[in-house]
PDB file of C-alpha atoms in Angstrom:
ATOM      1  CA  MET A   1     -14.946  27.708 -13.642  1.00  0.00           C
ATOM      2  CA  SER A   2     -18.510  28.451 -14.735  1.00  0.00           C
ATOM      3  CA  ARG A   3     -21.491  26.454 -13.531  1.00  0.00           C
ATOM      4  CA  THR A   4     -22.078  25.159 -17.081  1.00  0.00           C
ATOM      5  CA  THR A   5     -18.501  23.937 -17.409  1.00  0.00           C
ATOM      6  CA  ASN A   6     -18.621  22.322 -13.992  1.00  0.00           C
ATOM      7  CA  SER A   7     -21.913  20.600 -14.853  1.00  0.00           C
ATOM      8  CA  SER A   8     -20.507  19.296 -18.134  1.00  0.00           C
ATOM      9  CA  LEU A   9     -17.459  17.909 -16.379  1.00  0.00           C
ATOM     10  CA  THR A  10     -19.628  16.226 -13.744  1.00  0.00           C
ATOM     11  CA  ASN A  11     -21.843  14.640 -16.399  1.00  0.00           C
ATOM     12  CA  ALA A  12     -18.828  13.482 -18.415  1.00  0.00           C
ATOM     13  CA  LEU A  13     -17.417  11.759 -15.341  1.00  0.00           C
ATOM     14  CA  ARG A  14     -20.802  10.190 -14.662  1.00  0.00           C
ATOM     15  CA  ILE A  15     -20.803   8.786 -18.183  1.00  0.00           C
ATOM     16  CA  LEU A  16     -17.446   7.103 -17.575  1.00  0.00           C
ATOM     17  CA  LYS A  17     -18.658   5.684 -14.255  1.00  0.00           C
ATOM     18  CA  SER A  18     -21.802   4.272 -15.896  1.00  0.00           C
ATOM     19  CA  PHE A  19     -19.732   1.537 -17.558  1.00  0.00           C
ATOM     20  CA  SER A  20     -18.913  -1.634 -15.629  1.00  0.00           C
ATOM     21  CA  ILE A  21     -18.047  -5.289 -16.157  1.00  0.00           C
ATOM     22  CA  ASP A  22     -21.774  -6.021 -15.944  1.00  0.00           C
ATOM     23  CA  HIS A  23     -22.507  -3.275 -18.506  1.00  0.00           C
ATOM     24  CA  PRO A  24     -19.390  -2.909 -20.709  1.00  0.00           C
ATOM     25  CA  GLU A  25     -21.330  -1.444 -23.653  1.00  0.00           C
ATOM     26  CA  LEU A  26     -24.174   1.075 -23.612  1.00  0.00           C
ATOM     27  CA  THR A  27     -26.338   2.778 -26.187  1.00  0.00           C
ATOM     28  CA  LEU A  28     -26.756   6.534 -26.371  1.00  0.00           C
ATOM     29  CA  SER A  29     -30.230   6.260 -24.870  1.00  0.00           C
ATOM     30  CA  GLU A  30     -28.959   4.149 -21.965  1.00  0.00           C
ATOM     31  CA  ILE A  31     -26.161   6.610 -21.236  1.00  0.00           C
ATOM     32  CA  ALA A  32     -28.544   9.568 -21.315  1.00  0.00           C
ATOM     33  CA  GLU A  33     -30.931   7.782 -18.947  1.00  0.00           C
ATOM     34  CA  VAL A  34     -28.233   6.756 -16.465  1.00  0.00           C
ATOM     35  CA  VAL A  35     -26.676  10.226 -16.335  1.00  0.00           C
ATOM     36  CA  GLY A  36     -30.020  12.008 -16.379  1.00  0.00           C
ATOM     37  CA  VAL A  37     -29.452  14.250 -19.395  1.00  0.00           C
ATOM     38  CA  SER A  38     -31.021  14.619 -22.820  1.00  0.00           C
ATOM     39  CA  LYS A  39     -29.780  12.511 -25.709  1.00  0.00           C
ATOM     40  CA  SER A  40     -28.394  15.612 -27.427  1.00  0.00           C
ATOM     41  CA  THR A  41     -26.386  16.548 -24.318  1.00  0.00           C
ATOM     42  CA  ALA A  42     -25.174  12.974 -23.920  1.00  0.00           C
ATOM     43  CA  CYS A  43     -24.135  12.893 -27.574  1.00  0.00           C
ATOM     44  CA  ARG A  44     -22.123  16.096 -27.206  1.00  0.00           C
ATOM     45  CA  LEU A  45     -20.335  14.827 -24.093  1.00  0.00           C
ATOM     46  CA  ILE A  46     -19.635  11.445 -25.716  1.00  0.00           C
ATOM     47  CA  GLN A  47     -18.074  13.150 -28.726  1.00  0.00           C
ATOM     48  CA  THR A  48     -15.690  15.035 -26.434  1.00  0.00           C
ATOM     49  CA  LEU A  49     -14.769  11.883 -24.514  1.00  0.00           C
ATOM     50  CA  GLU A  50     -14.365   9.983 -27.774  1.00  0.00           C
ATOM     51  CA  SER A  51     -11.971  12.614 -29.171  1.00  0.00           C
ATOM     52  CA  GLU A  52      -9.741  12.122 -26.112  1.00  0.00           C
ATOM     53  CA  GLY A  53      -9.824   8.332 -26.332  1.00  0.00           C
ATOM     54  CA  PHE A  54     -11.938   7.748 -23.227  1.00  0.00           C
ATOM     55  CA  ILE A  55     -14.865   6.274 -25.154  1.00  0.00           C
ATOM     56  CA  TYR A  56     -14.942   4.125 -28.268  1.00  0.00           C
ATOM     57  CA  GLN A  57     -17.963   3.634 -30.524  1.00  0.00           C
ATOM     58  CA  ASN A  58     -18.822   0.169 -31.777  1.00  0.00           C
ATOM     59  CA  MET A  59     -20.199   1.033 -35.195  1.00  0.00           C
ATOM     60  CA  ASN A  60     -21.553  -2.489 -35.789  1.00  0.00           C
ATOM     61  CA  PHE A  61     -24.011  -2.290 -32.886  1.00  0.00           C
ATOM     62  CA  ASN A  62     -24.160   1.501 -32.438  1.00  0.00           C
ATOM     63  CA  THR A  63     -23.016   1.198 -28.829  1.00  0.00           C
ATOM     64  CA  TYR A  64     -20.211   2.743 -26.805  1.00  0.00           C
ATOM     65  CA  ARG A  65     -17.526   1.297 -24.549  1.00  0.00           C
ATOM     66  CA  LEU A  66     -14.550   2.623 -22.605  1.00  0.00           C
ATOM     67  CA  GLY A  67     -11.481   3.521 -24.652  1.00  0.00           C
ATOM     68  CA  SER A  68      -7.736   3.038 -24.302  1.00  0.00           C
ATOM     69  CA  SER A  69      -7.208   6.269 -22.343  1.00  0.00           C
ATOM     70  CA  VAL A  70      -9.116   4.739 -19.425  1.00  0.00           C
ATOM     71  CA  LEU A  71      -6.855   1.680 -19.566  1.00  0.00           C
ATOM     72  CA  ALA A  72      -3.765   3.886 -19.419  1.00  0.00           C
ATOM     73  CA  LEU A  73      -5.084   5.664 -16.336  1.00  0.00           C
ATOM     74  CA  SER A  74      -6.117   2.416 -14.631  1.00  0.00           C
ATOM     75  CA  ASN A  75      -2.624   1.000 -15.125  1.00  0.00           C
ATOM     76  CA  THR A  76      -1.200   4.128 -13.515  1.00  0.00           C
ATOM     77  CA  VAL A  77      -3.484   3.679 -10.504  1.00  0.00           C
ATOM     78  CA  VAL A  78      -2.551   0.015 -10.131  1.00  0.00           C
ATOM     79  CA  ASP A  79       1.136   0.928 -10.162  1.00  0.00           C
ATOM     80  CA  GLN A  80       0.527   3.497  -7.407  1.00  0.00           C
ATOM     81  CA  LEU A  81      -1.333   0.992  -5.229  1.00  0.00           C
ATOM     82  CA  ALA A  82       1.758  -1.042  -4.455  1.00  0.00           C
ATOM     83  CA  ILE A  83      -0.018  -2.750  -1.575  1.00  0.00           C
ATOM     84  CA  LEU A  84      -2.268  -4.656  -3.995  1.00  0.00           C
ATOM     85  CA  LYS A  85       0.690  -6.528  -5.455  1.00  0.00           C
ATOM     86  CA  GLU A  86       1.922  -7.454  -2.002  1.00  0.00           C
ATOM     87  CA  THR A  87      -1.418  -8.714  -0.659  1.00  0.00           C
ATOM     88  CA  THR A  88      -1.887 -11.478  -3.228  1.00  0.00           C
ATOM     89  CA  HIS A  89      -0.313 -14.171  -1.047  1.00  0.00           C
ATOM     90  CA  PHE A  90      -2.404 -13.076   1.951  1.00  0.00           C
ATOM     91  CA  LEU A  91      -5.628 -13.559  -0.017  1.00  0.00           C
ATOM     92  CA  LYS A  92      -4.451 -16.830  -1.552  1.00  0.00           C
ATOM     93  CA  GLN A  93      -3.734 -18.180   1.903  1.00  0.00           C
ATOM     94  CA  LEU A  94      -7.085 -16.964   3.244  1.00  0.00           C
ATOM     95  CA  THR A  95      -8.989 -18.613   0.399  1.00  0.00           C
ATOM     96  CA  ALA A  96      -6.996 -21.819   0.884  1.00  0.00           C
ATOM     97  CA  GLN A  97      -7.857 -21.824   4.598  1.00  0.00           C
ATOM     98  CA  THR A  98     -11.560 -21.080   4.185  1.00  0.00           C
ATOM     99  CA  GLY A  99     -12.303 -22.508   0.738  1.00  0.00           C
ATOM    100  CA  GLU A 100     -14.198 -19.317  -0.118  1.00  0.00           C
ATOM    101  CA  SER A 101     -13.581 -16.194  -2.201  1.00  0.00           C
ATOM    102  CA  SER A 102     -11.630 -13.440  -0.462  1.00  0.00           C
ATOM    103  CA  HIS A 103     -11.508  -9.712  -1.187  1.00  0.00           C
ATOM    104  CA  ILE A 104      -9.868  -6.434  -0.301  1.00  0.00           C
ATOM    105  CA  ALA A 105     -12.142  -3.404  -0.519  1.00  0.00           C
ATOM    106  CA  ILE A 106     -12.127   0.319   0.198  1.00  0.00           C
ATOM    107  CA  LEU A 107     -14.911   2.782   0.924  1.00  0.00           C
ATOM    108  CA  ASP A 108     -16.098   5.323  -1.645  1.00  0.00           C
ATOM    109  CA  ASN A 109     -18.851   7.460  -0.129  1.00  0.00           C
ATOM    110  CA  ASN A 110     -21.551   4.947   0.861  1.00  0.00           C
ATOM    111  CA  GLU A 111     -20.278   2.112  -1.332  1.00  0.00           C
ATOM    112  CA  VAL A 112     -17.390  -0.335  -1.206  1.00  0.00           C
ATOM    113  CA  ILE A 113     -15.155  -0.970  -4.197  1.00  0.00           C
ATOM    114  CA  TYR A 114     -13.369  -4.299  -4.523  1.00  0.00           C
ATOM    115  CA  LEU A 115      -9.708  -3.809  -5.420  1.00  0.00           C
ATOM    116  CA  LYS A 116      -8.490  -7.380  -5.142  1.00  0.00           C
ATOM    117  CA  LYS A 117     -10.119 -10.817  -5.286  1.00  0.00           C
ATOM    118  CA  GLU A 118      -9.023 -14.410  -4.924  1.00  0.00           C
ATOM    119  CA  ASP A 119     -11.578 -16.812  -6.385  1.00  0.00           C
ATOM    120  CA  SER A 120     -12.960 -19.808  -4.553  1.00  0.00           C
ATOM    121  CA  PRO A 121     -12.069 -23.193  -6.094  1.00  0.00           C
ATOM    122  CA  TYR A 122     -15.767 -24.085  -6.231  1.00  0.00           C
ATOM    123  CA  ARG A 123     -17.342 -24.167  -9.679  1.00  0.00           C
ATOM    124  CA  VAL A 124     -20.209 -21.881  -8.690  1.00  0.00           C
ATOM    125  CA  GLN A 125     -18.681 -18.597  -7.560  1.00  0.00           C
ATOM    126  CA  LEU A 126     -19.895 -15.237  -6.309  1.00  0.00           C
ATOM    127  CA  LEU A 127     -20.971 -12.462  -8.629  1.00  0.00           C
ATOM    128  CA  SER A 128     -18.113 -10.237  -7.480  1.00  0.00           C
ATOM    129  CA  HIS A 129     -15.178  -8.831  -9.375  1.00  0.00           C
ATOM    130  CA  ILE A 130     -12.450  -6.226  -9.126  1.00  0.00           C
ATOM    131  CA  GLY A 131     -13.971  -2.769  -9.505  1.00  0.00           C
ATOM    132  CA  ARG A 132     -17.451  -3.846  -8.472  1.00  0.00           C
ATOM    133  CA  ARG A 133     -19.359  -1.476  -6.209  1.00  0.00           C
ATOM    134  CA  ASN A 134     -21.693  -2.708  -3.483  1.00  0.00           C
ATOM    135  CA  PRO A 135     -23.679  -0.788  -0.853  1.00  0.00           C
ATOM    136  CA  ALA A 136     -21.445  -0.485   2.201  1.00  0.00           C
ATOM    137  CA  HIS A 137     -24.137  -0.772   4.875  1.00  0.00           C
ATOM    138  CA  CYS A 138     -25.107  -4.340   3.952  1.00  0.00           C
ATOM    139  CA  THR A 139     -21.711  -5.876   3.193  1.00  0.00           C
ATOM    140  CA  ALA A 140     -19.144  -7.182   5.667  1.00  0.00           C
ATOM    141  CA  SER A 141     -16.361  -5.172   4.034  1.00  0.00           C
ATOM    142  CA  GLY A 142     -18.360  -1.979   4.199  1.00  0.00           C
ATOM    143  CA  GLN A 143     -19.417  -2.491   7.795  1.00  0.00           C
ATOM    144  CA  ALA A 144     -15.824  -3.267   8.829  1.00  0.00           C
ATOM    145  CA  ILE A 145     -14.721   0.130   7.495  1.00  0.00           C
ATOM    146  CA  LEU A 146     -17.806   2.151   8.475  1.00  0.00           C
ATOM    147  CA  ALA A 147     -17.487   0.969  12.075  1.00  0.00           C
ATOM    148  CA  PHE A 148     -14.433   3.173  12.492  1.00  0.00           C
ATOM    149  CA  LYS A 149     -15.999   6.320  11.032  1.00  0.00           C
ATOM    150  CA  LYS A 150     -17.524   8.997  13.259  1.00  0.00           C
ATOM    151  CA  PRO A 151     -21.294   8.653  13.843  1.00  0.00           C
ATOM    152  CA  THR A 152     -21.760  12.080  12.223  1.00  0.00           C
ATOM    153  CA  THR A 153     -19.965  10.815   9.125  1.00  0.00           C
ATOM    154  CA  ILE A 154     -22.280   7.809   8.961  1.00  0.00           C
ATOM    155  CA  GLU A 155     -25.276  10.156   9.196  1.00  0.00           C
ATOM    156  CA  LYS A 156     -24.021  12.204   6.240  1.00  0.00           C
ATOM    157  CA  LEU A 157     -23.243   9.133   4.141  1.00  0.00           C
ATOM    158  CA  PHE A 158     -26.719   7.676   4.639  1.00  0.00           C
ATOM    159  CA  GLU A 159     -28.821  10.795   5.174  1.00  0.00           C
ATOM    160  CA  ARG A 160     -30.859  10.122   2.057  1.00  0.00           C
ATOM    161  CA  ASP A 161     -31.570   6.434   2.222  1.00  0.00           C
ATOM    162  CA  LEU A 162     -30.489   3.064   3.562  1.00  0.00           C
ATOM    163  CA  GLY A 163     -31.455   1.009   0.565  1.00  0.00           C
ATOM    164  CA  LYS A 164     -33.230  -2.276   1.201  1.00  0.00           C
ATOM    165  CA  VAL A 165     -31.520  -4.882  -0.967  1.00  0.00           C
ATOM    166  CA  THR A 166     -32.914  -8.000   0.712  1.00  0.00           C
ATOM    167  CA  GLN A 167     -35.317  -8.672   3.566  1.00  0.00           C
ATOM    168  CA  TYR A 168     -32.306  -8.810   5.892  1.00  0.00           C
ATOM    169  CA  SER A 169     -30.853  -5.434   4.923  1.00  0.00           C
ATOM    170  CA  ILE A 170     -30.613  -2.768   7.624  1.00  0.00           C
ATOM    171  CA  THR A 171     -32.862   0.141   6.693  1.00  0.00           C
ATOM    172  CA  SER A 172     -32.745   2.172   9.915  1.00  0.00           C
ATOM    173  CA  LEU A 173     -29.872   4.546  10.681  1.00  0.00           C
ATOM    174  CA  PRO A 174     -30.090   3.941  14.481  1.00  0.00           C
ATOM    175  CA  LYS A 175     -29.890   0.182  13.889  1.00  0.00           C
ATOM    176  CA  LEU A 176     -26.916   0.658  11.587  1.00  0.00           C
ATOM    177  CA  GLN A 177     -25.139   2.804  14.186  1.00  0.00           C
ATOM    178  CA  GLN A 178     -25.835   0.131  16.809  1.00  0.00           C
ATOM    179  CA  LEU A 179     -24.457  -2.606  14.556  1.00  0.00           C
ATOM    180  CA  LEU A 180     -21.331  -0.595  13.746  1.00  0.00           C
ATOM    181  CA  ALA A 181     -20.685  -0.065  17.459  1.00  0.00           C
ATOM    182  CA  THR A 182     -20.745  -3.848  17.905  1.00  0.00           C
ATOM    183  CA  VAL A 183     -18.414  -4.354  14.942  1.00  0.00           C
ATOM    184  CA  ARG A 184     -16.040  -1.752  16.353  1.00  0.00           C
ATOM    185  CA  THR A 185     -15.959  -3.539  19.727  1.00  0.00           C
ATOM    186  CA  ARG A 186     -15.369  -7.068  18.459  1.00  0.00           C
ATOM    187  CA  GLY A 187     -13.142  -6.091  15.512  1.00  0.00           C
ATOM    188  CA  TYR A 188     -14.982  -7.861  12.694  1.00  0.00           C
ATOM    189  CA  SER A 189     -18.316  -7.868  10.880  1.00  0.00           C
ATOM    190  CA  ILE A 190     -20.666 -10.617   9.751  1.00  0.00           C
ATOM    191  CA  SER A 191     -23.274 -10.051   7.067  1.00  0.00           C
ATOM    192  CA  LYS A 192     -25.897 -12.774   6.720  1.00  0.00           C
ATOM    193  CA  GLY A 193     -27.908 -12.347   3.552  1.00  0.00           C
ATOM    194  CA  GLU A 194     -28.013  -8.552   3.824  1.00  0.00           C
ATOM    195  CA  TYR A 195     -26.817  -8.039   0.254  1.00  0.00           C
ATOM    196  CA  ILE A 196     -27.495 -11.414  -1.374  1.00  0.00           C
ATOM    197  CA  GLU A 197     -29.839 -13.847   0.323  1.00  0.00           C
ATOM    198  CA  GLY A 198     -28.139 -17.109   1.122  1.00  0.00           C
ATOM    199  CA  ILE A 199     -24.670 -15.526   1.163  1.00  0.00           C
ATOM    200  CA  VAL A 200     -22.693 -14.948   4.354  1.00  0.00           C
ATOM    201  CA  SER A 201     -19.635 -12.695   4.487  1.00  0.00           C
ATOM    202  CA  VAL A 202     -17.075 -11.889   7.171  1.00  0.00           C
ATOM    203  CA  GLY A 203     -14.949  -8.743   7.115  1.00  0.00           C
ATOM    204  CA  ALA A 204     -12.190  -7.195   9.223  1.00  0.00           C
ATOM    205  CA  PRO A 205     -10.490  -3.776   9.041  1.00  0.00           C
ATOM    206  CA  ILE A 206      -6.997  -2.966   7.726  1.00  0.00           C
ATOM    207  CA  TYR A 207      -5.075  -0.072   9.317  1.00  0.00           C
ATOM    208  CA  ASN A 208      -2.445   2.282   7.918  1.00  0.00           C
ATOM    209  CA  LYS A 209       0.615   3.752   9.653  1.00  0.00           C
ATOM    210  CA  LYS A 210      -1.556   6.401  11.270  1.00  0.00           C
ATOM    211  CA  ASN A 211      -3.654   3.616  12.782  1.00  0.00           C
ATOM    212  CA  GLN A 212      -6.608   4.619  10.598  1.00  0.00           C
ATOM    213  CA  VAL A 213      -8.872   2.052   8.955  1.00  0.00           C
ATOM    214  CA  PHE A 214      -8.562   2.528   5.197  1.00  0.00           C
ATOM    215  CA  ALA A 215      -9.648  -0.865   3.819  1.00  0.00           C
ATOM    216  CA  ALA A 216     -11.066  -4.240   4.755  1.00  0.00           C
ATOM    217  CA  VAL A 217     -10.426  -7.881   3.955  1.00  0.00           C
ATOM    218  CA  SER A 218     -13.382 -10.236   3.661  1.00  0.00           C
ATOM    219  CA  VAL A 219     -14.498 -13.747   2.822  1.00  0.00           C
ATOM    220  CA  ALA A 220     -17.903 -14.590   1.351  1.00  0.00           C
ATOM    221  CA  GLY A 221     -19.704 -17.761   0.383  1.00  0.00           C
ATOM    222  CA  PRO A 222     -22.988 -19.715   0.590  1.00  0.00           C
ATOM    223  CA  LYS A 223     -24.359 -19.980   4.113  1.00  0.00           C
ATOM    224  CA  LYS A 224     -24.468 -23.799   3.914  1.00  0.00           C
ATOM    225  CA  ARG A 225     -20.669 -23.767   3.699  1.00  0.00           C
ATOM    226  CA  MET A 226     -19.968 -20.674   5.817  1.00  0.00           C
ATOM    227  CA  LEU A 227     -22.144 -21.190   8.895  1.00  0.00           C
ATOM    228  CA  PRO A 228     -20.830 -24.608  10.063  1.00  0.00           C
ATOM    229  CA  ASP A 229     -17.271 -23.206  10.255  1.00  0.00           C
ATOM    230  CA  LEU A 230     -18.161 -19.572  10.927  1.00  0.00           C
ATOM    231  CA  GLN A 231     -15.943 -19.048  13.986  1.00  0.00           C
ATOM    232  CA  LYS A 232     -12.958 -20.603  12.229  1.00  0.00           C
ATOM    233  CA  ILE A 233     -13.561 -18.359   9.222  1.00  0.00           C
ATOM    234  CA  VAL A 234     -13.840 -15.306  11.490  1.00  0.00           C
ATOM    235  CA  ASP A 235     -10.523 -16.212  13.115  1.00  0.00           C
ATOM    236  CA  ASN A 236      -8.855 -16.605   9.716  1.00  0.00           C
ATOM    237  CA  VAL A 237     -10.202 -13.279   8.433  1.00  0.00           C
ATOM    238  CA  VAL A 238      -9.096 -11.413  11.568  1.00  0.00           C
ATOM    239  CA  PHE A 239      -5.687 -13.110  11.441  1.00  0.00           C
ATOM    240  CA  THR A 240      -5.296 -12.075   7.797  1.00  0.00           C
ATOM    241  CA  SER A 241      -6.357  -8.484   8.466  1.00  0.00           C
ATOM    242  CA  ASN A 242      -3.803  -8.268  11.272  1.00  0.00           C
ATOM    243  CA  ASN A 243      -1.050  -9.607   9.023  1.00  0.00           C
ATOM    244  CA  ILE A 244      -1.898  -7.193   6.210  1.00  0.00           C
ATOM    245  CA  THR A 245      -1.966  -4.340   8.715  1.00  0.00           C
ATOM    246  CA  LYS A 246       1.472  -5.344  10.017  1.00  0.00           C
ATOM    247  CA  TYR A 247       2.819  -5.442   6.471  1.00  0.00           C
ATOM    248  CA  VAL A 248       1.327  -2.059   5.603  1.00  0.00           C
ATOM    249  CA  GLN A 249       2.619  -0.382   8.742  1.00  0.00           C
ATOM    250  CA  ALA A 250       6.089  -1.839   8.263  1.00  0.00           C
ATOM    251  CA  HIS A 251       6.631  -1.490   4.514  1.00  0.00           C
ATOM    252  CA  VAL A 252       4.146   0.787   2.754  1.00  0.00           C
ATOM    253  CA  LYS A 253       4.811   4.523   2.587  1.00  0.00           C
ATOM    254  CA  ASP A 254       2.112   6.924   3.712  1.00  0.00           C
ATOM    255  CA  VAL A 255       1.808   8.352   0.213  1.00  0.00           C
ATOM    256  CA  ASP A 256       0.705   4.936  -1.086  1.00  0.00           C
ATOM    257  CA  ILE A 257      -1.877   4.590   1.667  1.00  0.00           C
ATOM    258  CA  GLU A 258      -3.269   8.073   1.106  1.00  0.00           C
ATOM    259  CA  THR A 259      -4.411   6.900  -2.308  1.00  0.00           C
ATOM    260  CA  PHE A 260      -7.017   4.747  -0.566  1.00  0.00           C
ATOM    261  CA  ILE A 261      -8.404   7.430   1.749  1.00  0.00           C
TER     262      ILE A 261
END
């Protein structure tokens, strides 16, 4: 494969990843800016993606959104991740016990992706959703997974930057390594306002049959509700992570788990 072809493929994939629930429709200029290419290059790539059904143009507003081909692929992925269907009752129970939103997330480079969510019954809820990406170093889910990666892996993941999201975010690699060592020892993570000020989250790792951490379960909510019952919430999150791990190790084939890694 030539360098030009490889570059075009990379940019096309970046275009697809630029869409999200927060930004479901984008203009040509916005796409070009996000991907870092000229408008003419972006237009050419969009035309190719559009011909294959991956992008659809809204002629009324001259914007673009993801097409039906993406939906077909996403349904295929969901079917492969059999564990997601089986973890619903675990999350429902965790949210019922804590009163807060619960999640299952995996690591993708230096970010976490939320694969499953059970909403809190409170009217005001978190700005989280399935498919959302958050920086791993300042979220409880991310820290719960990162804690079981090799220190050299952590260095590679964050060699460029430890982004400061709030005043409580960890911005030093040595401090992050120190925190992860603590998380690894106690078996859970607590993030207090590191990603969103005023929000506290608790996360615990989920293991596969090879005893490798491949995901995390977490609970997050306003600190005024989380802090008074923090230890109880920690116990519930750890209990849930242990139960999911037991289910995975007893019932889920390795091939299903490999999809997460």
